[in-house]
């Protein structure tokens, strides 16, 4: 009797395990994991030079260059990859990497000022095109010049009066000793009913290299509100003043005029 009861209880369990696993209806088998086709590795820009591929000025992304300058790009990419060069989404050039991976490409800055956003991609064989490697160049064909000044009336027995002269852009000075000689900066009173007088005793280029502060004599000089003054800069090539792109100072625009404010 016990044997019959044992078989009565065990047989259904065995059937359950064999037929359905006692866990309900089995789910579908998982499919294979999706695979993505790898693309070509993006190219790297190793060095960029202006004027000469060997001795030219080294450029960083965002640096300015003058008009009609050859800019030489050198980089690395996958072996024998096709390198495409884009400007704002449009292909403007193409070259090929050597089997060793090196590539070179030359671009001319032309004669139109502006910001040129270039980017480089690589395609190797049948692999998809790589992501873009950007490099920006600013084309600047305008030399630096004086364009304005600011002068504030000084209080009696106060600090020495000052005048700030502004350039149109950041400048680079070759010979700072000559540039800061008080004798090469002169202040003229054009229309001065108040009787302003100013003799340059100190010259200082600002940290941002866009302006120059002229300091007058504390005891004898005065700036009176409403007077119109003019600053004359006796520029000489010995100073070697250029902008960051290398354009020389425009010696014909070496005068700035302004009115003394209260």
PDB file of C-alpha atoms in Angstrom:
ATOM      1  CA  UNK A   1       0.000   0.000   0.000  1.00  0.00           C
ATOM      2  CA  UNK A   2       2.781   2.426   0.854  1.00  0.00           C
ATOM      3  CA  UNK A   3       4.479   1.686  -2.470  1.00  0.00           C
ATOM      4  CA  UNK A   4       1.299   2.600  -4.417  1.00  0.00           C
ATOM      5  CA  UNK A   5       0.962   5.890  -2.561  1.00  0.00           C
ATOM      6  CA  UNK A   6       4.642   6.633  -3.231  1.00  0.00           C
ATOM      7  CA  UNK A   7       4.256   6.054  -6.968  1.00  0.00           C
ATOM      8  CA  UNK A   8       1.042   8.090  -6.990  1.00  0.00           C
ATOM      9  CA  UNK A   9       2.880  11.109  -5.557  1.00  0.00           C
ATOM     10  CA  UNK A  10       6.208  10.781  -7.396  1.00  0.00           C
ATOM     11  CA  UNK A  11       5.064  10.070 -10.953  1.00  0.00           C
ATOM     12  CA  UNK A  12       3.271  13.424 -11.489  1.00  0.00           C
ATOM     13  CA  UNK A  13       6.328  15.274 -10.254  1.00  0.00           C
ATOM     14  CA  UNK A  14       8.590  13.458 -12.665  1.00  0.00           C
ATOM     15  CA  UNK A  15       6.232  14.146 -15.545  1.00  0.00           C
ATOM     16  CA  UNK A  16       6.177  17.825 -14.617  1.00  0.00           C
ATOM     17  CA  UNK A  17       9.960  18.053 -14.656  1.00  0.00           C
ATOM     18  CA  UNK A  18      10.294  16.178 -17.947  1.00  0.00           C
ATOM     19  CA  UNK A  19       7.551  17.947 -19.863  1.00  0.00           C
ATOM     20  CA  UNK A  20       7.526  21.584 -18.713  1.00  0.00           C
ATOM     21  CA  UNK A  21      10.081  21.907 -15.987  1.00  0.00           C
ATOM     22  CA  UNK A  22       7.393  22.873 -13.456  1.00  0.00           C
ATOM     23  CA  UNK A  23       8.115  26.484 -14.178  1.00  0.00           C
ATOM     24  CA  UNK A  24       5.444  27.397 -16.639  1.00  0.00           C
ATOM     25  CA  UNK A  25       5.827  27.741 -20.372  1.00  0.00           C
ATOM     26  CA  UNK A  26       9.486  28.330 -21.275  1.00  0.00           C
ATOM     27  CA  UNK A  27      10.322  31.726 -22.869  1.00  0.00           C
ATOM     28  CA  UNK A  28      11.999  32.194 -26.228  1.00  0.00           C
ATOM     29  CA  UNK A  29      15.713  31.610 -26.431  1.00  0.00           C
ATOM     30  CA  UNK A  30      17.778  34.875 -26.399  1.00  0.00           C
ATOM     31  CA  UNK A  31      19.046  35.941 -29.815  1.00  0.00           C
ATOM     32  CA  UNK A  32      22.661  36.807 -30.572  1.00  0.00           C
ATOM     33  CA  UNK A  33      23.917  40.163 -29.248  1.00  0.00           C
ATOM     34  CA  UNK A  34      23.899  42.892 -31.937  1.00  0.00           C
ATOM     35  CA  UNK A  35      27.292  43.869 -33.299  1.00  0.00           C
ATOM     36  CA  UNK A  36      28.329  47.295 -34.633  1.00  0.00           C
ATOM     37  CA  UNK A  37      30.726  47.856 -37.469  1.00  0.00           C
ATOM     38  CA  UNK A  38      33.793  49.682 -36.155  1.00  0.00           C
ATOM     39  CA  UNK A  39      34.733  52.887 -37.921  1.00  0.00           C
ATOM     40  CA  UNK A  40      38.103  54.233 -38.897  1.00  0.00           C
ATOM     41  CA  UNK A  41      40.149  55.822 -36.118  1.00  0.00           C
ATOM     42  CA  UNK A  42      40.123  59.634 -36.301  1.00  0.00           C
ATOM     43  CA  UNK A  43      43.304  61.324 -37.561  1.00  0.00           C
ATOM     44  CA  UNK A  44      45.568  63.320 -35.263  1.00  0.00           C
ATOM     45  CA  UNK A  45      47.086  66.711 -36.130  1.00  0.00           C
ATOM     46  CA  UNK A  46      50.666  66.641 -34.874  1.00  0.00           C
ATOM     47  CA  UNK A  47      52.037  70.005 -36.032  1.00  0.00           C
ATOM     48  CA  UNK A  48      50.859  73.001 -38.085  1.00  0.00           C
ATOM     49  CA  UNK A  49      53.261  75.598 -39.479  1.00  0.00           C
ATOM     50  CA  UNK A  50      52.843  78.883 -41.334  1.00  0.00           C
ATOM     51  CA  UNK A  51      55.065  79.779 -44.299  1.00  0.00           C
ATOM     52  CA  UNK A  52      57.337  76.725 -44.268  1.00  0.00           C
ATOM     53  CA  UNK A  53      56.725  73.055 -43.424  1.00  0.00           C
ATOM     54  CA  UNK A  54      60.098  72.916 -41.645  1.00  0.00           C
ATOM     55  CA  UNK A  55      60.937  76.315 -40.145  1.00  0.00           C
ATOM     56  CA  UNK A  56      57.620  78.159 -40.213  1.00  0.00           C
ATOM     57  CA  UNK A  57      55.868  79.563 -37.157  1.00  0.00           C
ATOM     58  CA  UNK A  58      54.057  76.828 -35.238  1.00  0.00           C
ATOM     59  CA  UNK A  59      50.316  77.427 -35.002  1.00  0.00           C
ATOM     60  CA  UNK A  60      47.819  76.350 -32.367  1.00  0.00           C
ATOM     61  CA  UNK A  61      44.128  76.016 -33.124  1.00  0.00           C
ATOM     62  CA  UNK A  62      42.591  79.494 -33.110  1.00  0.00           C
ATOM     63  CA  UNK A  63      45.803  81.366 -33.996  1.00  0.00           C
ATOM     64  CA  UNK A  64      45.723  84.124 -36.631  1.00  0.00           C
ATOM     65  CA  UNK A  65      47.646  84.131 -39.913  1.00  0.00           C
ATOM     66  CA  UNK A  66      48.211  86.836 -42.510  1.00  0.00           C
ATOM     67  CA  UNK A  67      46.840  86.975 -46.022  1.00  0.00           C
ATOM     68  CA  UNK A  68      48.155  84.602 -48.714  1.00  0.00           C
ATOM     69  CA  UNK A  69      50.088  82.366 -46.333  1.00  0.00           C
ATOM     70  CA  UNK A  70      50.604  78.649 -46.906  1.00  0.00           C
ATOM     71  CA  UNK A  71      49.664  76.666 -43.818  1.00  0.00           C
ATOM     72  CA  UNK A  72      51.210  73.198 -43.591  1.00  0.00           C
ATOM     73  CA  UNK A  73      49.369  70.462 -41.682  1.00  0.00           C
ATOM     74  CA  UNK A  74      51.095  67.266 -40.613  1.00  0.00           C
ATOM     75  CA  UNK A  75      49.406  64.396 -38.829  1.00  0.00           C
ATOM     76  CA  UNK A  76      48.936  60.679 -38.371  1.00  0.00           C
ATOM     77  CA  UNK A  77      46.099  58.360 -39.333  1.00  0.00           C
ATOM     78  CA  UNK A  78      45.485  54.637 -39.930  1.00  0.00           C
ATOM     79  CA  UNK A  79      47.722  53.104 -42.582  1.00  0.00           C
ATOM     80  CA  UNK A  80      46.960  54.323 -46.123  1.00  0.00           C
ATOM     81  CA  UNK A  81      43.727  55.983 -44.996  1.00  0.00           C
ATOM     82  CA  UNK A  82      42.020  58.599 -47.154  1.00  0.00           C
ATOM     83  CA  UNK A  83      42.041  61.966 -45.361  1.00  0.00           C
ATOM     84  CA  UNK A  84      39.220  64.393 -46.106  1.00  0.00           C
ATOM     85  CA  UNK A  85      39.357  68.037 -45.071  1.00  0.00           C
ATOM     86  CA  UNK A  86      36.123  69.902 -44.342  1.00  0.00           C
ATOM     87  CA  UNK A  87      35.326  73.553 -43.832  1.00  0.00           C
ATOM     88  CA  UNK A  88      32.010  74.067 -42.043  1.00  0.00           C
ATOM     89  CA  UNK A  89      30.710  70.750 -43.360  1.00  0.00           C
ATOM     90  CA  UNK A  90      31.929  71.065 -46.970  1.00  0.00           C
ATOM     91  CA  UNK A  91      34.853  69.027 -48.295  1.00  0.00           C
ATOM     92  CA  UNK A  92      37.598  71.383 -49.503  1.00  0.00           C
ATOM     93  CA  UNK A  93      40.514  68.987 -49.858  1.00  0.00           C
ATOM     94  CA  UNK A  94      41.740  65.420 -49.689  1.00  0.00           C
ATOM     95  CA  UNK A  95      44.999  63.550 -49.257  1.00  0.00           C
ATOM     96  CA  UNK A  96      46.189  60.052 -48.322  1.00  0.00           C
ATOM     97  CA  UNK A  97      48.191  58.721 -45.412  1.00  0.00           C
ATOM     98  CA  UNK A  98      51.341  56.739 -46.072  1.00  0.00           C
ATOM     99  CA  UNK A  99      51.437  53.034 -45.158  1.00  0.00           C
ATOM    100  CA  UNK A 100      53.242  54.189 -42.002  1.00  0.00           C
ATOM    101  CA  UNK A 101      50.299  56.516 -41.180  1.00  0.00           C
ATOM    102  CA  UNK A 102      51.824  59.972 -41.738  1.00  0.00           C
ATOM    103  CA  UNK A 103      50.002  62.507 -43.895  1.00  0.00           C
ATOM    104  CA  UNK A 104      50.468  66.132 -44.956  1.00  0.00           C
ATOM    105  CA  UNK A 105      48.147  68.761 -46.405  1.00  0.00           C
ATOM    106  CA  UNK A 106      48.667  72.398 -47.411  1.00  0.00           C
ATOM    107  CA  UNK A 107      46.111  75.210 -47.239  1.00  0.00           C
ATOM    108  CA  UNK A 108      46.431  78.836 -48.346  1.00  0.00           C
ATOM    109  CA  UNK A 109      44.868  81.552 -46.182  1.00  0.00           C
ATOM    110  CA  UNK A 110      43.738  83.627 -49.169  1.00  0.00           C
ATOM    111  CA  UNK A 111      42.733  87.278 -48.900  1.00  0.00           C
ATOM    112  CA  UNK A 112      39.432  87.171 -47.012  1.00  0.00           C
ATOM    113  CA  UNK A 113      39.436  87.864 -43.292  1.00  0.00           C
ATOM    114  CA  UNK A 114      37.446  85.515 -41.116  1.00  0.00           C
ATOM    115  CA  UNK A 115      37.445  82.435 -38.914  1.00  0.00           C
ATOM    116  CA  UNK A 116      38.001  79.186 -40.787  1.00  0.00           C
ATOM    117  CA  UNK A 117      36.785  76.067 -38.968  1.00  0.00           C
ATOM    118  CA  UNK A 118      38.571  73.139 -40.587  1.00  0.00           C
ATOM    119  CA  UNK A 119      38.184  69.465 -39.659  1.00  0.00           C
ATOM    120  CA  UNK A 120      39.873  66.240 -40.768  1.00  0.00           C
ATOM    121  CA  UNK A 121      38.457  62.716 -41.127  1.00  0.00           C
ATOM    122  CA  UNK A 122      39.957  59.377 -42.127  1.00  0.00           C
ATOM    123  CA  UNK A 123      38.519  56.426 -44.071  1.00  0.00           C
ATOM    124  CA  UNK A 124      40.387  53.134 -44.206  1.00  0.00           C
ATOM    125  CA  UNK A 125      39.270  50.559 -46.755  1.00  0.00           C
ATOM    126  CA  UNK A 126      35.596  49.709 -46.420  1.00  0.00           C
ATOM    127  CA  UNK A 127      35.332  50.936 -42.811  1.00  0.00           C
ATOM    128  CA  UNK A 128      33.030  53.896 -42.077  1.00  0.00           C
ATOM    129  CA  UNK A 129      34.458  57.416 -42.034  1.00  0.00           C
ATOM    130  CA  UNK A 130      35.957  58.503 -38.725  1.00  0.00           C
ATOM    131  CA  UNK A 131      34.826  61.299 -36.455  1.00  0.00           C
ATOM    132  CA  UNK A 132      36.191  64.773 -37.208  1.00  0.00           C
ATOM    133  CA  UNK A 133      39.364  66.291 -35.795  1.00  0.00           C
ATOM    134  CA  UNK A 134      38.904  70.110 -35.708  1.00  0.00           C
ATOM    135  CA  UNK A 135      41.434  72.901 -36.232  1.00  0.00           C
ATOM    136  CA  UNK A 136      40.536  76.613 -36.424  1.00  0.00           C
ATOM    137  CA  UNK A 137      42.512  79.359 -38.175  1.00  0.00           C
ATOM    138  CA  UNK A 138      41.738  83.086 -38.085  1.00  0.00           C
ATOM    139  CA  UNK A 139      42.772  84.974 -41.219  1.00  0.00           C
ATOM    140  CA  UNK A 140      43.816  88.550 -40.362  1.00  0.00           C
ATOM    141  CA  UNK A 141      45.133  90.925 -42.992  1.00  0.00           C
ATOM    142  CA  UNK A 142      44.756  94.193 -41.063  1.00  0.00           C
ATOM    143  CA  UNK A 143      47.744  95.629 -39.218  1.00  0.00           C
ATOM    144  CA  UNK A 144      47.437  97.220 -35.771  1.00  0.00           C
ATOM    145  CA  UNK A 145      46.858 100.953 -35.404  1.00  0.00           C
ATOM    146  CA  UNK A 146      45.765 103.571 -32.842  1.00  0.00           C
ATOM    147  CA  UNK A 147      42.021 104.073 -32.917  1.00  0.00           C
ATOM    148  CA  UNK A 148      40.971 105.875 -29.717  1.00  0.00           C
ATOM    149  CA  UNK A 149      41.938 107.265 -26.335  1.00  0.00           C
ATOM    150  CA  UNK A 150      40.340 107.950 -22.988  1.00  0.00           C
ATOM    151  CA  UNK A 151      41.301 110.687 -20.536  1.00  0.00           C
ATOM    152  CA  UNK A 152      39.678 111.656 -17.277  1.00  0.00           C
ATOM    153  CA  UNK A 153      39.987 115.007 -15.539  1.00  0.00           C
ATOM    154  CA  UNK A 154      42.330 114.790 -12.570  1.00  0.00           C
ATOM    155  CA  UNK A 155      41.549 116.230  -9.165  1.00  0.00           C
ATOM    156  CA  UNK A 156      43.759 119.017  -7.791  1.00  0.00           C
ATOM    157  CA  UNK A 157      46.628 117.630  -5.718  1.00  0.00           C
ATOM    158  CA  UNK A 158      45.556 114.119  -6.709  1.00  0.00           C
ATOM    159  CA  UNK A 159      47.495 111.446  -8.534  1.00  0.00           C
ATOM    160  CA  UNK A 160      49.425 112.167 -11.711  1.00  0.00           C
ATOM    161  CA  UNK A 161      47.053 112.474 -14.699  1.00  0.00           C
ATOM    162  CA  UNK A 162      46.888 109.554 -17.126  1.00  0.00           C
ATOM    163  CA  UNK A 163      45.749 108.977 -20.693  1.00  0.00           C
ATOM    164  CA  UNK A 164      44.949 105.526 -22.089  1.00  0.00           C
ATOM    165  CA  UNK A 165      45.505 104.950 -25.802  1.00  0.00           C
ATOM    166  CA  UNK A 166      43.824 101.954 -27.435  1.00  0.00           C
ATOM    167  CA  UNK A 167      44.970  99.831 -30.362  1.00  0.00           C
ATOM    168  CA  UNK A 168      42.454  98.119 -32.599  1.00  0.00           C
ATOM    169  CA  UNK A 169      43.812  94.695 -31.556  1.00  0.00           C
ATOM    170  CA  UNK A 170      46.409  92.942 -29.424  1.00  0.00           C
ATOM    171  CA  UNK A 171      49.961  93.905 -30.371  1.00  0.00           C
ATOM    172  CA  UNK A 172      53.368  92.274 -30.178  1.00  0.00           C
ATOM    173  CA  UNK A 173      56.335  94.560 -29.433  1.00  0.00           C
ATOM    174  CA  UNK A 174      59.811  93.633 -30.597  1.00  0.00           C
ATOM    175  CA  UNK A 175      61.773  96.272 -28.665  1.00  0.00           C
ATOM    176  CA  UNK A 176      59.929  97.298 -25.513  1.00  0.00           C
ATOM    177  CA  UNK A 177      62.686  99.727 -24.453  1.00  0.00           C
ATOM    178  CA  UNK A 178      62.166 101.895 -27.531  1.00  0.00           C
ATOM    179  CA  UNK A 179      58.387 101.479 -27.456  1.00  0.00           C
ATOM    180  CA  UNK A 180      58.126 102.797 -23.888  1.00  0.00           C
ATOM    181  CA  UNK A 181      60.404 105.809 -24.327  1.00  0.00           C
ATOM    182  CA  UNK A 182      58.376 108.888 -23.242  1.00  0.00           C
ATOM    183  CA  UNK A 183      59.935 110.839 -26.109  1.00  0.00           C
ATOM    184  CA  UNK A 184      58.103 108.796 -28.771  1.00  0.00           C
ATOM    185  CA  UNK A 185      54.683 109.654 -27.291  1.00  0.00           C
ATOM    186  CA  UNK A 186      53.446 113.224 -27.466  1.00  0.00           C
ATOM    187  CA  UNK A 187      50.202 114.803 -26.208  1.00  0.00           C
ATOM    188  CA  UNK A 188      48.873 117.868 -28.021  1.00  0.00           C
ATOM    189  CA  UNK A 189      46.041 120.116 -26.864  1.00  0.00           C
ATOM    190  CA  UNK A 190      43.775 120.702 -29.896  1.00  0.00           C
ATOM    191  CA  UNK A 191      40.879 122.653 -28.400  1.00  0.00           C
ATOM    192  CA  UNK A 192      41.583 123.390 -24.771  1.00  0.00           C
ATOM    193  CA  UNK A 193      39.628 126.267 -23.235  1.00  0.00           C
ATOM    194  CA  UNK A 194      40.308 124.693 -19.868  1.00  0.00           C
ATOM    195  CA  UNK A 195      44.053 124.835 -20.391  1.00  0.00           C
ATOM    196  CA  UNK A 196      44.939 121.128 -20.164  1.00  0.00           C
ATOM    197  CA  UNK A 197      48.645 120.354 -20.266  1.00  0.00           C
ATOM    198  CA  UNK A 198      50.320 116.963 -20.344  1.00  0.00           C
ATOM    199  CA  UNK A 199      53.946 115.845 -20.575  1.00  0.00           C
ATOM    200  CA  UNK A 200      54.545 112.105 -20.870  1.00  0.00           C
ATOM    201  CA  UNK A 201      56.784 110.784 -18.089  1.00  0.00           C
ATOM    202  CA  UNK A 202      55.926 107.062 -18.166  1.00  0.00           C
ATOM    203  CA  UNK A 203      54.637 104.605 -20.776  1.00  0.00           C
ATOM    204  CA  UNK A 204      53.185 101.180 -19.885  1.00  0.00           C
ATOM    205  CA  UNK A 205      51.693  98.507 -22.146  1.00  0.00           C
ATOM    206  CA  UNK A 206      48.682  96.792 -20.562  1.00  0.00           C
ATOM    207  CA  UNK A 207      48.645  93.097 -19.702  1.00  0.00           C
ATOM    208  CA  UNK A 208      46.192  92.372 -22.535  1.00  0.00           C
ATOM    209  CA  UNK A 209      48.501  94.242 -24.968  1.00  0.00           C
ATOM    210  CA  UNK A 210      45.635  96.253 -26.401  1.00  0.00           C
ATOM    211  CA  UNK A 211      46.238  99.592 -24.713  1.00  0.00           C
ATOM    212  CA  UNK A 212      49.000 101.888 -23.471  1.00  0.00           C
ATOM    213  CA  UNK A 213      48.805 104.063 -20.360  1.00  0.00           C
ATOM    214  CA  UNK A 214      50.615 107.409 -20.512  1.00  0.00           C
ATOM    215  CA  UNK A 215      51.382 109.092 -17.204  1.00  0.00           C
ATOM    216  CA  UNK A 216      51.944 112.824 -16.891  1.00  0.00           C
ATOM    217  CA  UNK A 217      53.825 114.988 -14.411  1.00  0.00           C
ATOM    218  CA  UNK A 218      52.117 115.088 -11.005  1.00  0.00           C
ATOM    219  CA  UNK A 219      53.208 118.630 -10.200  1.00  0.00           C
ATOM    220  CA  UNK A 220      52.748 120.499 -13.475  1.00  0.00           C
ATOM    221  CA  UNK A 221      50.222 118.632 -15.647  1.00  0.00           C
ATOM    222  CA  UNK A 222      46.428 118.941 -15.628  1.00  0.00           C
ATOM    223  CA  UNK A 223      43.562 117.421 -17.599  1.00  0.00           C
ATOM    224  CA  UNK A 224      40.434 119.599 -17.684  1.00  0.00           C
ATOM    225  CA  UNK A 225      37.029 118.154 -18.590  1.00  0.00           C
ATOM    226  CA  UNK A 226      35.826 119.192 -22.036  1.00  0.00           C
ATOM    227  CA  UNK A 227      39.287 119.815 -23.517  1.00  0.00           C
ATOM    228  CA  UNK A 228      40.084 117.983 -26.751  1.00  0.00           C
ATOM    229  CA  UNK A 229      43.513 116.339 -26.829  1.00  0.00           C
ATOM    230  CA  UNK A 230      45.488 114.304 -29.320  1.00  0.00           C
ATOM    231  CA  UNK A 231      48.157 111.646 -28.810  1.00  0.00           C
ATOM    232  CA  UNK A 232      50.868 111.254 -31.439  1.00  0.00           C
ATOM    233  CA  UNK A 233      52.941 108.048 -31.571  1.00  0.00           C
ATOM    234  CA  UNK A 234      56.301 108.537 -33.310  1.00  0.00           C
ATOM    235  CA  UNK A 235      56.590 104.965 -34.495  1.00  0.00           C
ATOM    236  CA  UNK A 236      59.858 103.623 -35.893  1.00  0.00           C
ATOM    237  CA  UNK A 237      60.459 100.157 -37.395  1.00  0.00           C
ATOM    238  CA  UNK A 238      63.028  99.534 -34.641  1.00  0.00           C
ATOM    239  CA  UNK A 239      60.102  98.945 -32.277  1.00  0.00           C
ATOM    240  CA  UNK A 240      58.957  95.963 -34.327  1.00  0.00           C
ATOM    241  CA  UNK A 241      55.263  96.399 -33.504  1.00  0.00           C
ATOM    242  CA  UNK A 242      53.008  93.792 -35.150  1.00  0.00           C
ATOM    243  CA  UNK A 243      49.780  91.989 -34.389  1.00  0.00           C
ATOM    244  CA  UNK A 244      49.635  88.303 -33.437  1.00  0.00           C
ATOM    245  CA  UNK A 245      49.351  87.321 -37.098  1.00  0.00           C
ATOM    246  CA  UNK A 246      52.527  89.228 -37.954  1.00  0.00           C
ATOM    247  CA  UNK A 247      51.004  92.217 -39.742  1.00  0.00           C
ATOM    248  CA  UNK A 248      53.174  95.317 -39.140  1.00  0.00           C
ATOM    249  CA  UNK A 249      51.913  98.437 -37.379  1.00  0.00           C
ATOM    250  CA  UNK A 250      50.155 100.873 -39.707  1.00  0.00           C
ATOM    251  CA  UNK A 251      52.360 103.931 -39.229  1.00  0.00           C
ATOM    252  CA  UNK A 252      49.863 106.107 -41.138  1.00  0.00           C
ATOM    253  CA  UNK A 253      47.314 105.620 -38.327  1.00  0.00           C
ATOM    254  CA  UNK A 254      49.474 106.642 -35.376  1.00  0.00           C
ATOM    255  CA  UNK A 255      47.255 109.432 -33.988  1.00  0.00           C
ATOM    256  CA  UNK A 256      44.356 109.162 -31.534  1.00  0.00           C
ATOM    257  CA  UNK A 257      42.013 111.994 -30.530  1.00  0.00           C
ATOM    258  CA  UNK A 258      39.588 112.294 -27.643  1.00  0.00           C
ATOM    259  CA  UNK A 259      37.827 114.610 -25.180  1.00  0.00           C
ATOM    260  CA  UNK A 260      38.682 114.726 -21.474  1.00  0.00           C
ATOM    261  CA  UNK A 261      35.732 113.434 -19.449  1.00  0.00           C
ATOM    262  CA  UNK A 262      34.751 114.640 -15.929  1.00  0.00           C
TER     263      UNK A 262
END
